[in-house]
Amino acid sequence: MSYDIAVVPGDGVGREVTPATVRVLESLDVPFSFTEYEAGDGTLAEAGEALPEVTSQGVESADATLFGAAGESAADVILPLRETVGSFANVRPVRAYPGVDALQPETDLVFVRENTEGVYTGIEDEITEGVTTLTRVVTDDASRRIAAFGFDYAEQRGADVTVAHKANVMRVTDGQFLDSVRAVGDERGAEYDELLMDALAMHLVQRPADFDVVLCPNLAGDLLSDLAAGLVGGLGLLPSANVGTDNALFEPVHGSAPDIAGQGVANPAATMLSAALMLEWLGEDEAGRRVRDAVEGVLSDGPRTPDLGGEAATEDVTEAVVERL
Amino acid sequence: MSYDIAVVPGDGVGREVTPATVRVLESLDVPFSFTEYEAGDGTLAEAGEALPEVTSQGVESADATLFGAAGESAADVILPLRETVGSFANVRPVRAYPGVDALQPETDLVFVRENTEGVYTGIEDEITEGVTTLTRVVTDDASRRIAAFGFDYAEQRGADVTVAHKANVMRVTDGQFLDSVRAVGDERGAEYDELLMDALAMHLVQRPADFDVVLCPNLAGDLLSDLAAGLVGGLGLLPSANVGTDNALFEPVHGSAPDIAGQGVANPAATMLSAALMLEWLGEDEAGRRVRDAVEGVLSDGPRTPDLGGEAATEDVTEAVVERL
Ligand SMILES: CC(C)[C@H](C(=O)O)[C@@H](O)C(=O)O
Ligand SMILES: CC(C)[C@H](C(=O)O)[C@@H](O)C(=O)O
């Protein structure tokens, strides 16, 4: 038996950091079988569609997917792929790494972002010329599901939960979100704080160390996690997991970085850390820990790519990670 | 002839910083006539409504309004009052002040936030049990109006414009917003950048000095301006203007701060700086500049309230500002 992993390198630096990460996974004693699929701007140009059916099918039937990055067509690729794996939770750990310049070095938190509804439902219309609407949807089912996931996740880590919302303005929809979260929290006797998302944005900037697990509606999670990325030196190091019931997709938070793509100097750390999340999700906790430790070791005293002030190539970093495994 | 100013102290520290600011305004040689109106949690408890009709009418017929802060009932007070003055633009200058601890001391930017639509329209429904919707509205009219305002504002200051959006996901509505902004920008030959609001959140944290005027849809402006407040030491110093065609309301960005209310130590700077914006809006530029200079002078070497590490009372700061006028 081996794990079937769909690998979707995508565009730009995705095509460099994904093979580097596969190399690391192949150095473990975990049985994998990798199948590569195309998606993104390049595929759109060549095949006329950013996300071919064969890629969706490959992702659907795989045990898990490792995704690189997409360019202009990102939303056309990653949103349907998240749906394909049935992802209801987008998990984004954000922390400062030793030796990496950070505005707020104490940052160590995890966003648990609702990943199916809010303003991401695609229900939009032009009602009459120049008058457009979008239907933001919040359901009890999806809110309870993400709440249960978030409270479980926090409990496993002994972490505190903060719930982000804007129920003073979005009274019915974020009111529903809060009601559902409260119902789940009460059932479990969980303790947690509720905070208006605008106030949270300020507090995250000022005292990120006070937050552990932040449970967010979809768009709030998108914005707040990028904000937090700024506190630890950018998106370059941040991994993420899109988790469904029996499938999941793992991707770095960064994009395709066309400015440095093709030079062989992209930082593979975020993708490798995403692979560590994938290993844990597959139940290979020990291997996940080994990958994370190796990447963190290299980040703190190994070769560095130019984004971290070094001169190393992607390959040098990959070599160093493999050696440390 | 004198300016009719409606004064709405509201709750908590609003009741301390508003009279302090009126005191400063009365020390100028500008003819004012002030009328005080009630609103907020206290009013709700006493009169059964957070925003009595007499207050709305007073605000409507005044030349301008100075607002303090509201507590739990903030949304029930400030959103209708913004509507009462016909506010379509919420203007929020965010900068670090000399002598005040800031995470990013180079920050000096202004949010121009659309103030009538987006997710603030209040069109919400429970479609069936546990399924709720909110209708986000974006129109060409409102988008063009805020764009014209933002480009004018930037031109007067020789400032660059960045337009925040999430049109990769909210394709129709933020697509409309972008189309309208582009139409207005093209008419004027204005140069500006467009940036996804999640990426902007990260860049604001990392390099706020690169931004001048940030033009935002309603909720994005709410979140991003609070984020920026975190970069300069919190909301305590930030003024704001809610600008309509022939009426306007000025308020500090901070809330009613129940933890320190009633002790006479609230920092009046944000409200005084809001009054400076009011003076400028009334065409009293010289007086506006005097108030701002006096407040900044006191912030940099005068008495300080406890939020800035000092031991001064609101009254001491007010005295010092009046002396410097
Ligand atoms: C590309 C875009 C659709 C996506 C999102 O909004 O979720 C991205 O910003 C992210 O956070 O992964
Ligand atoms: C109180 C609330 C309705 C308001 C808003 O969301 O606009 C506040 O957060 C603000 O930014 O002034």
JSON list of N, CA, C and O in Angstrom, two decimals, chain A residues 75-76 124 130 132-134 136 138-140 166 168 170-173 197-198 202 206 222-223 226 233-235, chain B residues 75-76 120 124 130 132-134 136 138-140 166 168 171-173 197-198 202 206 222-223 226 233-235:
[
{"chain": "A", "resi": 75, "resn": "ALA", "atom": "N", "xyz": [-7.64, 32.08, -8.94]},
{"chain": "A", "resi": 75, "resn": "ALA", "atom": "CA", "xyz": [-8.99, 31.85, -8.41]},
{"chain": "A", "resi": 75, "resn": "ALA", "atom": "C", "xyz": [-9.72, 30.76, -9.19]},
{"chain": "A", "resi": 75, "resn": "ALA", "atom": "O", "xyz": [-10.51, 30.00, -8.63]},
{"chain": "A", "resi": 76, "resn": "ASP", "atom": "N", "xyz": [-9.42, 30.68, -10.51]},
{"chain": "A", "resi": 76, "resn": "ASP", "atom": "CA", "xyz": [-10.08, 29.65, -11.34]},
{"chain": "A", "resi": 76, "resn": "ASP", "atom": "C", "xyz": [-9.52, 28.27, -11.10]},
{"chain": "A", "resi": 76, "resn": "ASP", "atom": "O", "xyz": [-10.08, 27.28, -11.57]},
{"chain": "A", "resi": 124, "resn": "GLU", "atom": "N", "xyz": [-23.44, 36.04, -7.87]},
{"chain": "A", "resi": 124, "resn": "GLU", "atom": "CA", "xyz": [-23.35, 37.46, -8.17]},
{"chain": "A", "resi": 124, "resn": "GLU", "atom": "C", "xyz": [-24.21, 37.77, -9.38]},
{"chain": "A", "resi": 124, "resn": "GLU", "atom": "O", "xyz": [-24.47, 36.90, -10.21]},
{"chain": "A", "resi": 130, "resn": "GLY", "atom": "N", "xyz": [-25.05, 48.87, -13.94]},
{"chain": "A", "resi": 130, "resn": "GLY", "atom": "CA", "xyz": [-24.34, 49.58, -12.89]},
{"chain": "A", "resi": 130, "resn": "GLY", "atom": "C", "xyz": [-24.78, 49.26, -11.48]},
{"chain": "A", "resi": 130, "resn": "GLY", "atom": "O", "xyz": [-24.38, 49.94, -10.54]},
{"chain": "A", "resi": 132, "resn": "THR", "atom": "N", "xyz": [-24.81, 46.02, -9.00]},
{"chain": "A", "resi": 132, "resn": "THR", "atom": "CA", "xyz": [-24.42, 44.62, -8.88]},
{"chain": "A", "resi": 132, "resn": "THR", "atom": "C", "xyz": [-24.61, 44.12, -7.46]},
{"chain": "A", "resi": 132, "resn": "THR", "atom": "O", "xyz": [-24.54, 44.89, -6.50]},
{"chain": "A", "resi": 133, "resn": "THR", "atom": "N", "xyz": [-24.87, 42.82, -7.35]},
{"chain": "A", "resi": 133, "resn": "THR", "atom": "CA", "xyz": [-25.03, 42.23, -6.02]},
{"chain": "A", "resi": 133, "resn": "THR", "atom": "C", "xyz": [-24.24, 40.93, -5.91]},
{"chain": "A", "resi": 133, "resn": "THR", "atom": "O", "xyz": [-24.00, 40.24, -6.89]},
{"chain": "A", "resi": 134, "resn": "LEU", "atom": "N", "xyz": [-23.87, 40.63, -4.69]},
{"chain": "A", "resi": 134, "resn": "LEU", "atom": "CA", "xyz": [-23.27, 39.34, -4.35]},
{"chain": "A", "resi": 134, "resn": "LEU", "atom": "C", "xyz": [-24.04, 38.82, -3.15]},
{"chain": "A", "resi": 134, "resn": "LEU", "atom": "O", "xyz": [-24.33, 39.58, -2.22]},
{"chain": "A", "resi": 136, "resn": "ARG", "atom": "N", "xyz": [-23.93, 36.87, 0.05]},
{"chain": "A", "resi": 136, "resn": "ARG", "atom": "CA", "xyz": [-23.07, 36.25, 1.07]},
{"chain": "A", "resi": 136, "resn": "ARG", "atom": "C", "xyz": [-23.93, 35.22, 1.81]},
{"chain": "A", "resi": 136, "resn": "ARG", "atom": "O", "xyz": [-25.01, 35.54, 2.31]},
{"chain": "A", "resi": 138, "resn": "VAL", "atom": "N", "xyz": [-24.25, 32.33, 4.83]},
{"chain": "A", "resi": 138, "resn": "VAL", "atom": "CA", "xyz": [-23.72, 31.71, 6.04]},
{"chain": "A", "resi": 138, "resn": "VAL", "atom": "C", "xyz": [-24.77, 30.72, 6.55]},
{"chain": "A", "resi": 138, "resn": "VAL", "atom": "O", "xyz": [-25.92, 31.09, 6.76]},
{"chain": "A", "resi": 139, "resn": "THR", "atom": "N", "xyz": [-24.35, 29.47, 6.69]},
{"chain": "A", "resi": 139, "resn": "THR", "atom": "CA", "xyz": [-25.30, 28.45, 7.14]},
{"chain": "A", "resi": 139, "resn": "THR", "atom": "C", "xyz": [-24.88, 27.90, 8.50]},
{"chain": "A", "resi": 139, "resn": "THR", "atom": "O", "xyz": [-23.71, 27.93, 8.88]},
{"chain": "A", "resi": 140, "resn": "ASP", "atom": "N", "xyz": [-25.88, 27.39, 9.19]},
{"chain": "A", "resi": 140, "resn": "ASP", "atom": "CA", "xyz": [-25.63, 26.74, 10.47]},
{"chain": "A", "resi": 140, "resn": "ASP", "atom": "C", "xyz": [-24.73, 25.52, 10.28]},
{"chain": "A", "resi": 140, "resn": "ASP", "atom": "O", "xyz": [-23.77, 25.32, 11.04]},
{"chain": "A", "resi": 166, "resn": "LYS", "atom": "N", "xyz": [-18.15, 40.02, 12.35]},
{"chain": "A", "resi": 166, "resn": "LYS", "atom": "CA", "xyz": [-18.59, 41.41, 12.23]},
{"chain": "A", "resi": 166, "resn": "LYS", "atom": "C", "xyz": [-20.11, 41.40, 12.39]},
{"chain": "A", "resi": 166, "resn": "LYS", "atom": "O", "xyz": [-20.86, 41.90, 11.52]},
{"chain": "A", "resi": 168, "resn": "ASN", "atom": "N", "xyz": [-21.92, 42.99, 14.40]},
{"chain": "A", "resi": 168, "resn": "ASN", "atom": "CA", "xyz": [-22.59, 44.28, 14.67]},
{"chain": "A", "resi": 168, "resn": "ASN", "atom": "C", "xyz": [-23.10, 44.91, 13.37]},
{"chain": "A", "resi": 168, "resn": "ASN", "atom": "O", "xyz": [-24.01, 45.74, 13.40]},
{"chain": "A", "resi": 170, "resn": "MET", "atom": "N", "xyz": [-23.08, 42.74, 10.09]},
{"chain": "A", "resi": 170, "resn": "MET", "atom": "CA", "xyz": [-23.70, 41.62, 9.37]},
{"chain": "A", "resi": 170, "resn": "MET", "atom": "C", "xyz": [-24.47, 40.81, 10.41]},
{"chain": "A", "resi": 170, "resn": "MET", "atom": "O", "xyz": [-24.08, 39.71, 10.80]},
{"chain": "A", "resi": 171, "resn": "ARG", "atom": "N", "xyz": [-25.56, 41.42, 10.87]},
{"chain": "A", "resi": 171, "resn": "ARG", "atom": "CA", "xyz": [-26.25, 40.91, 12.06]},
{"chain": "A", "resi": 171, "resn": "ARG", "atom": "C", "xyz": [-26.84, 39.52, 11.86]},
{"chain": "A", "resi": 171, "resn": "ARG", "atom": "O", "xyz": [-26.76, 38.68, 12.75]},
{"chain": "A", "resi": 172, "resn": "VAL", "atom": "N", "xyz": [-27.45, 39.30, 10.72]},
{"chain": "A", "resi": 172, "resn": "VAL", "atom": "CA", "xyz": [-28.10, 38.01, 10.49]},
{"chain": "A", "resi": 172, "resn": "VAL", "atom": "C", "xyz": [-27.05, 36.95, 10.12]},
{"chain": "A", "resi": 172, "resn": "VAL", "atom": "O", "xyz": [-27.00, 35.88, 10.73]},
{"chain": "A", "resi": 173, "resn": "THR", "atom": "N", "xyz": [-26.18, 37.27, 9.16]},
{"chain": "A", "resi": 173, "resn": "THR", "atom": "CA", "xyz": [-25.24, 36.25, 8.68]},
{"chain": "A", "resi": 173, "resn": "THR", "atom": "C", "xyz": [-24.12, 35.98, 9.70]},
{"chain": "A", "resi": 173, "resn": "THR", "atom": "O", "xyz": [-23.92, 34.83, 10.10]},
{"chain": "A", "resi": 197, "resn": "MET", "atom": "N", "xyz": [-13.89, 41.70, 13.86]},
{"chain": "A", "resi": 197, "resn": "MET", "atom": "CA", "xyz": [-12.72, 41.45, 13.03]},
{"chain": "A", "resi": 197, "resn": "MET", "atom": "C", "xyz": [-11.87, 42.70, 12.79]},
{"chain": "A", "resi": 197, "resn": "MET", "atom": "O", "xyz": [-10.66, 42.58, 12.58]},
{"chain": "A", "resi": 198, "resn": "ASP", "atom": "N", "xyz": [-12.49, 43.88, 12.85]},
{"chain": "A", "resi": 198, "resn": "ASP", "atom": "CA", "xyz": [-11.68, 45.09, 12.69]},
{"chain": "A", "resi": 198, "resn": "ASP", "atom": "C", "xyz": [-10.80, 45.29, 13.92]},
{"chain": "A", "resi": 198, "resn": "ASP", "atom": "O", "xyz": [-9.60, 45.54, 13.81]},
{"chain": "A", "resi": 202, "resn": "MET", "atom": "N", "xyz": [-6.41, 45.07, 14.42]},
{"chain": "A", "resi": 202, "resn": "MET", "atom": "CA", "xyz": [-5.51, 45.94, 15.18]},
{"chain": "A", "resi": 202, "resn": "MET", "atom": "C", "xyz": [-4.75, 45.16, 16.24]},
{"chain": "A", "resi": 202, "resn": "MET", "atom": "O", "xyz": [-3.53, 45.30, 16.38]},
{"chain": "A", "resi": 206, "resn": "GLN", "atom": "N", "xyz": [-0.69, 44.50, 16.95]},
{"chain": "A", "resi": 206, "resn": "GLN", "atom": "CA", "xyz": [-0.04, 45.01, 18.17]},
{"chain": "A", "resi": 206, "resn": "GLN", "atom": "C", "xyz": [0.46, 43.92, 19.11]},
{"chain": "A", "resi": 206, "resn": "GLN", "atom": "O", "xyz": [1.48, 44.09, 19.75]},
{"chain": "A", "resi": 222, "resn": "ASP", "atom": "N", "xyz": [-9.01, 35.12, 4.97]},
{"chain": "A", "resi": 222, "resn": "ASP", "atom": "CA", "xyz": [-8.13, 35.47, 3.86]},
{"chain": "A", "resi": 222, "resn": "ASP", "atom": "C", "xyz": [-7.29, 36.71, 4.20]},
{"chain": "A", "resi": 222, "resn": "ASP", "atom": "O", "xyz": [-6.06, 36.70, 4.11]},
{"chain": "A", "resi": 223, "resn": "LEU", "atom": "N", "xyz": [-7.97, 37.76, 4.64]},
{"chain": "A", "resi": 223, "resn": "LEU", "atom": "CA", "xyz": [-7.31, 39.02, 4.96]},
{"chain": "A", "resi": 223, "resn": "LEU", "atom": "C", "xyz": [-6.42, 38.93, 6.19]},
{"chain": "A", "resi": 223, "resn": "LEU", "atom": "O", "xyz": [-5.28, 39.39, 6.18]},
{"chain": "A", "resi": 226, "resn": "ASP", "atom": "N", "xyz": [-3.16, 36.98, 5.76]},
{"chain": "A", "resi": 226, "resn": "ASP", "atom": "CA", "xyz": [-2.13, 37.73, 5.03]},
{"chain": "A", "resi": 226, "resn": "ASP", "atom": "C", "xyz": [-1.55, 38.83, 5.90]},
{"chain": "A", "resi": 226, "resn": "ASP", "atom": "O", "xyz": [-0.34, 39.10, 5.86]},
{"chain": "A", "resi": 233, "resn": "GLY", "atom": "N", "xyz": [7.37, 38.31, 8.32]},
{"chain": "A", "resi": 233, "resn": "GLY", "atom": "CA", "xyz": [8.31, 38.42, 7.20]},
{"chain": "A", "resi": 233, "resn": "GLY", "atom": "C", "xyz": [7.75, 37.94, 5.88]},
{"chain": "A", "resi": 233, "resn": "GLY", "atom": "O", "xyz": [8.51, 37.54, 5.00]},
{"chain": "A", "resi": 234, "resn": "GLY", "atom": "N", "xyz": [6.41, 37.96, 5.75]},
{"chain": "A", "resi": 234, "resn": "GLY", "atom": "CA", "xyz": [5.86, 37.68, 4.42]},
{"chain": "A", "resi": 234, "resn": "GLY", "atom": "C", "xyz": [5.33, 36.28, 4.27]},
{"chain": "A", "resi": 234, "resn": "GLY", "atom": "O", "xyz": [5.41, 35.45, 5.17]},
{"chain": "A", "resi": 235, "resn": "LEU", "atom": "N", "xyz": [4.76, 36.07, 3.10]},
{"chain": "A", "resi": 235, "resn": "LEU", "atom": "CA", "xyz": [4.09, 34.81, 2.81]},
{"chain": "A", "resi": 235, "resn": "LEU", "atom": "C", "xyz": [5.08, 33.68, 2.54]},
{"chain": "A", "resi": 235, "resn": "LEU", "atom": "O", "xyz": [4.69, 32.52, 2.52]},
{"chain": "B", "resi": 75, "resn": "ALA", "atom": "N", "xyz": [-23.25, 50.44, 16.41]},
{"chain": "B", "resi": 75, "resn": "ALA", "atom": "CA", "xyz": [-23.74, 50.29, 15.04]},
{"chain": "B", "resi": 75, "resn": "ALA", "atom": "C", "xyz": [-25.12, 50.93, 14.86]},
{"chain": "B", "resi": 75, "resn": "ALA", "atom": "O", "xyz": [-25.42, 51.46, 13.79]},
{"chain": "B", "resi": 76, "resn": "ASP", "atom": "N", "xyz": [-25.94, 50.90, 15.92]},
{"chain": "B", "resi": 76, "resn": "ASP", "atom": "CA", "xyz": [-27.27, 51.50, 15.84]},
{"chain": "B", "resi": 76, "resn": "ASP", "atom": "C", "xyz": [-27.25, 53.02, 15.88]},
{"chain": "B", "resi": 76, "resn": "ASP", "atom": "O", "xyz": [-28.25, 53.67, 15.64]},
{"chain": "B", "resi": 120, "resn": "TYR", "atom": "N", "xyz": [-22.68, 46.78, 4.02]},
{"chain": "B", "resi": 120, "resn": "TYR", "atom": "CA", "xyz": [-23.31, 47.64, 5.02]},
{"chain": "B", "resi": 120, "resn": "TYR", "atom": "C", "xyz": [-24.75, 48.02, 4.67]},
{"chain": "B", "resi": 120, "resn": "TYR", "atom": "O", "xyz": [-25.30, 48.95, 5.26]},
{"chain": "B", "resi": 124, "resn": "GLU", "atom": "N", "xyz": [-30.44, 41.59, 4.76]},
{"chain": "B", "resi": 124, "resn": "GLU", "atom": "CA", "xyz": [-30.12, 40.24, 5.24]},
{"chain": "B", "resi": 124, "resn": "GLU", "atom": "C", "xyz": [-31.41, 39.47, 5.45]},
{"chain": "B", "resi": 124, "resn": "GLU", "atom": "O", "xyz": [-32.47, 40.05, 5.69]},
{"chain": "B", "resi": 130, "resn": "GLY", "atom": "N", "xyz": [-31.45, 28.18, 9.61]},
{"chain": "B", "resi": 130, "resn": "GLY", "atom": "CA", "xyz": [-30.01, 27.93, 9.54]},
{"chain": "B", "resi": 130, "resn": "GLY", "atom": "C", "xyz": [-29.35, 28.29, 8.23]},
{"chain": "B", "resi": 130, "resn": "GLY", "atom": "O", "xyz": [-28.18, 27.98, 8.01]},
{"chain": "B", "resi": 132, "resn": "THR", "atom": "N", "xyz": [-28.66, 31.67, 6.04]},
{"chain": "B", "resi": 132, "resn": "THR", "atom": "CA", "xyz": [-28.82, 33.12, 6.03]},
{"chain": "B", "resi": 132, "resn": "THR", "atom": "C", "xyz": [-28.06, 33.74, 4.87]},
{"chain": "B", "resi": 132, "resn": "THR", "atom": "O", "xyz": [-27.05, 33.20, 4.41]},
{"chain": "B", "resi": 133, "resn": "THR", "atom": "N", "xyz": [-28.57, 34.87, 4.41]},
{"chain": "B", "resi": 133, "resn": "THR", "atom": "CA", "xyz": [-27.89, 35.58, 3.32]},
{"chain": "B", "resi": 133, "resn": "THR", "atom": "C", "xyz": [-27.79, 37.07, 3.61]},
{"chain": "B", "resi": 133, "resn": "THR", "atom": "O", "xyz": [-28.60, 37.65, 4.34]},
{"chain": "B", "resi": 134, "resn": "LEU", "atom": "N", "xyz": [-26.80, 37.65, 3.02]},
{"chain": "B", "resi": 134, "resn": "LEU", "atom": "CA", "xyz": [-26.62, 39.10, 3.05]},
{"chain": "B", "resi": 134, "resn": "LEU", "atom": "C", "xyz": [-26.38, 39.52, 1.60]},
{"chain": "B", "resi": 134, "resn": "LEU", "atom": "O", "xyz": [-25.61, 38.86, 0.88]},
{"chain": "B", "resi": 136, "resn": "ARG", "atom": "N", "xyz": [-24.63, 41.87, -0.74]},
{"chain": "B", "resi": 136, "resn": "ARG", "atom": "CA", "xyz": [-23.60, 42.89, -0.90]},
{"chain": "B", "resi": 136, "resn": "ARG", "atom": "C", "xyz": [-23.92, 43.67, -2.17]},
{"chain": "B", "resi": 136, "resn": "ARG", "atom": "O", "xyz": [-24.10, 43.07, -3.23]},
{"chain": "B", "resi": 138, "resn": "VAL", "atom": "N", "xyz": [-22.88, 46.73, -4.86]},
{"chain": "B", "resi": 138, "resn": "VAL", "atom": "CA", "xyz": [-21.90, 47.67, -5.38]},
{"chain": "B", "resi": 138, "resn": "VAL", "atom": "C", "xyz": [-22.48, 48.31, -6.63]},
{"chain": "B", "resi": 138, "resn": "VAL", "atom": "O", "xyz": [-22.88, 47.60, -7.56]},
{"chain": "B", "resi": 139, "resn": "THR", "atom": "N", "xyz": [-22.56, 49.62, -6.61]},
{"chain": "B", "resi": 139, "resn": "THR", "atom": "CA", "xyz": [-23.13, 50.32, -7.77]},
{"chain": "B", "resi": 139, "resn": "THR", "atom": "C", "xyz": [-22.07, 51.19, -8.46]},
{"chain": "B", "resi": 139, "resn": "THR", "atom": "O", "xyz": [-21.10, 51.62, -7.85]},
{"chain": "B", "resi": 140, "resn": "ASP", "atom": "N", "xyz": [-22.34, 51.44, -9.73]},
{"chain": "B", "resi": 140, "resn": "ASP", "atom": "CA", "xyz": [-21.47, 52.33, -10.49]},
{"chain": "B", "resi": 140, "resn": "ASP", "atom": "C", "xyz": [-21.50, 53.73, -9.89]},
{"chain": "B", "resi": 140, "resn": "ASP", "atom": "O", "xyz": [-20.45, 54.36, -9.73]},
{"chain": "B", "resi": 166, "resn": "LYS", "atom": "N", "xyz": [-11.16, 42.86, -4.19]},
{"chain": "B", "resi": 166, "resn": "LYS", "atom": "CA", "xyz": [-11.02, 41.40, -4.19]},
{"chain": "B", "resi": 166, "resn": "LYS", "atom": "C", "xyz": [-11.81, 40.90, -5.39]},
{"chain": "B", "resi": 166, "resn": "LYS", "atom": "O", "xyz": [-12.71, 40.05, -5.29]},
{"chain": "B", "resi": 168, "resn": "ASN", "atom": "N", "xyz": [-10.86, 39.14, -7.83]},
{"chain": "B", "resi": 168, "resn": "ASN", "atom": "CA", "xyz": [-10.61, 37.77, -8.29]},
{"chain": "B", "resi": 168, "resn": "ASN", "atom": "C", "xyz": [-11.65, 36.80, -7.71]},
{"chain": "B", "resi": 168, "resn": "ASN", "atom": "O", "xyz": [-11.88, 35.74, -8.27]},
{"chain": "B", "resi": 171, "resn": "ARG", "atom": "N", "xyz": [-16.14, 38.80, -8.41]},
{"chain": "B", "resi": 171, "resn": "ARG", "atom": "CA", "xyz": [-15.85, 39.22, -9.78]},
{"chain": "B", "resi": 171, "resn": "ARG", "atom": "C", "xyz": [-16.81, 40.27, -10.30]},
{"chain": "B", "resi": 171, "resn": "ARG", "atom": "O", "xyz": [-16.40, 41.23, -10.95]},
{"chain": "B", "resi": 172, "resn": "VAL", "atom": "N", "xyz": [-18.07, 40.09, -10.02]},
{"chain": "B", "resi": 172, "resn": "VAL", "atom": "CA", "xyz": [-19.07, 41.04, -10.53]},
{"chain": "B", "resi": 172, "resn": "VAL", "atom": "C", "xyz": [-19.08, 42.32, -9.69]},
{"chain": "B", "resi": 172, "resn": "VAL", "atom": "O", "xyz": [-19.00, 43.43, -10.22]},
{"chain": "B", "resi": 173, "resn": "THR", "atom": "N", "xyz": [-19.16, 42.17, -8.37]},
{"chain": "B", "resi": 173, "resn": "THR", "atom": "CA", "xyz": [-19.30, 43.37, -7.52]},
{"chain": "B", "resi": 173, "resn": "THR", "atom": "C", "xyz": [-17.99, 44.15, -7.42]},
{"chain": "B", "resi": 173, "resn": "THR", "atom": "O", "xyz": [-17.97, 45.36, -7.70]},
{"chain": "B", "resi": 197, "resn": "MET", "atom": "N", "xyz": [-6.97, 43.01, -1.80]},
{"chain": "B", "resi": 197, "resn": "MET", "atom": "CA", "xyz": [-6.96, 43.50, -0.43]},
{"chain": "B", "resi": 197, "resn": "MET", "atom": "C", "xyz": [-6.22, 42.59, 0.54]},
{"chain": "B", "resi": 197, "resn": "MET", "atom": "O", "xyz": [-5.70, 43.08, 1.55]},
{"chain": "B", "resi": 198, "resn": "ASP", "atom": "N", "xyz": [-6.13, 41.31, 0.24]},
{"chain": "B", "resi": 198, "resn": "ASP", "atom": "CA", "xyz": [-5.36, 40.43, 1.12]},
{"chain": "B", "resi": 198, "resn": "ASP", "atom": "C", "xyz": [-3.86, 40.73, 0.98]},
{"chain": "B", "resi": 198, "resn": "ASP", "atom": "O", "xyz": [-3.15, 40.89, 1.99]},
{"chain": "B", "resi": 202, "resn": "MET", "atom": "N", "xyz": [-0.99, 42.52, 3.82]},
{"chain": "B", "resi": 202, "resn": "MET", "atom": "CA", "xyz": [0.38, 42.14, 4.13]},
{"chain": "B", "resi": 202, "resn": "MET", "atom": "C", "xyz": [1.36, 43.28, 3.85]},
{"chain": "B", "resi": 202, "resn": "MET", "atom": "O", "xyz": [2.21, 43.59, 4.68]},
{"chain": "B", "resi": 206, "resn": "GLN", "atom": "N", "xyz": [4.05, 45.39, 6.25]},
{"chain": "B", "resi": 206, "resn": "GLN", "atom": "CA", "xyz": [5.49, 45.35, 6.01]},
{"chain": "B", "resi": 206, "resn": "GLN", "atom": "C", "xyz": [6.11, 46.66, 5.57]},
{"chain": "B", "resi": 206, "resn": "GLN", "atom": "O", "xyz": [7.23, 46.97, 5.93]},
{"chain": "B", "resi": 222, "resn": "ASP", "atom": "N", "xyz": [-12.84, 49.37, 6.65]},
{"chain": "B", "resi": 222, "resn": "ASP", "atom": "CA", "xyz": [-13.01, 49.17, 8.09]},
{"chain": "B", "resi": 222, "resn": "ASP", "atom": "C", "xyz": [-11.84, 48.36, 8.65]},
{"chain": "B", "resi": 222, "resn": "ASP", "atom": "O", "xyz": [-11.18, 48.76, 9.61]},
{"chain": "B", "resi": 223, "resn": "LEU", "atom": "N", "xyz": [-11.57, 47.23, 8.03]},
{"chain": "B", "resi": 223, "resn": "LEU", "atom": "CA", "xyz": [-10.52, 46.32, 8.50]},
{"chain": "B", "resi": 223, "resn": "LEU", "atom": "C", "xyz": [-9.12, 46.90, 8.32]},
{"chain": "B", "resi": 223, "resn": "LEU", "atom": "O", "xyz": [-8.30, 46.87, 9.23]},
{"chain": "B", "resi": 226, "resn": "ASP", "atom": "N", "xyz": [-8.17, 49.76, 10.69]},
{"chain": "B", "resi": 226, "resn": "ASP", "atom": "CA", "xyz": [-7.84, 49.30, 12.05]},
{"chain": "B", "resi": 226, "resn": "ASP", "atom": "C", "xyz": [-6.48, 48.61, 12.07]},
{"chain": "B", "resi": 226, "resn": "ASP", "atom": "O", "xyz": [-5.70, 48.78, 13.01]},
{"chain": "B", "resi": 233, "resn": "GLY", "atom": "N", "xyz": [0.37, 52.52, 16.92]},
{"chain": "B", "resi": 233, "resn": "GLY", "atom": "CA", "xyz": [0.13, 52.57, 18.36]},
{"chain": "B", "resi": 233, "resn": "GLY", "atom": "C", "xyz": [-1.34, 52.61, 18.74]},
{"chain": "B", "resi": 233, "resn": "GLY", "atom": "O", "xyz": [-1.69, 53.12, 19.80]},
{"chain": "B", "resi": 234, "resn": "GLY", "atom": "N", "xyz": [-2.19, 52.11, 17.88]},
{"chain": "B", "resi": 234, "resn": "GLY", "atom": "CA", "xyz": [-3.58, 51.95, 18.27]},
{"chain": "B", "resi": 234, "resn": "GLY", "atom": "C", "xyz": [-4.49, 53.06, 17.79]},
{"chain": "B", "resi": 234, "resn": "GLY", "atom": "O", "xyz": [-4.07, 54.01, 17.14]},
{"chain": "B", "resi": 235, "resn": "LEU", "atom": "N", "xyz": [-5.75, 52.86, 18.13]},
{"chain": "B", "resi": 235, "resn": "LEU", "atom": "CA", "xyz": [-6.79, 53.77, 17.64]},
{"chain": "B", "resi": 235, "resn": "LEU", "atom": "C", "xyz": [-6.78, 55.11, 18.35]},
{"chain": "B", "resi": 235, "resn": "LEU", "atom": "O", "xyz": [-7.44, 56.06, 17.91]}
]
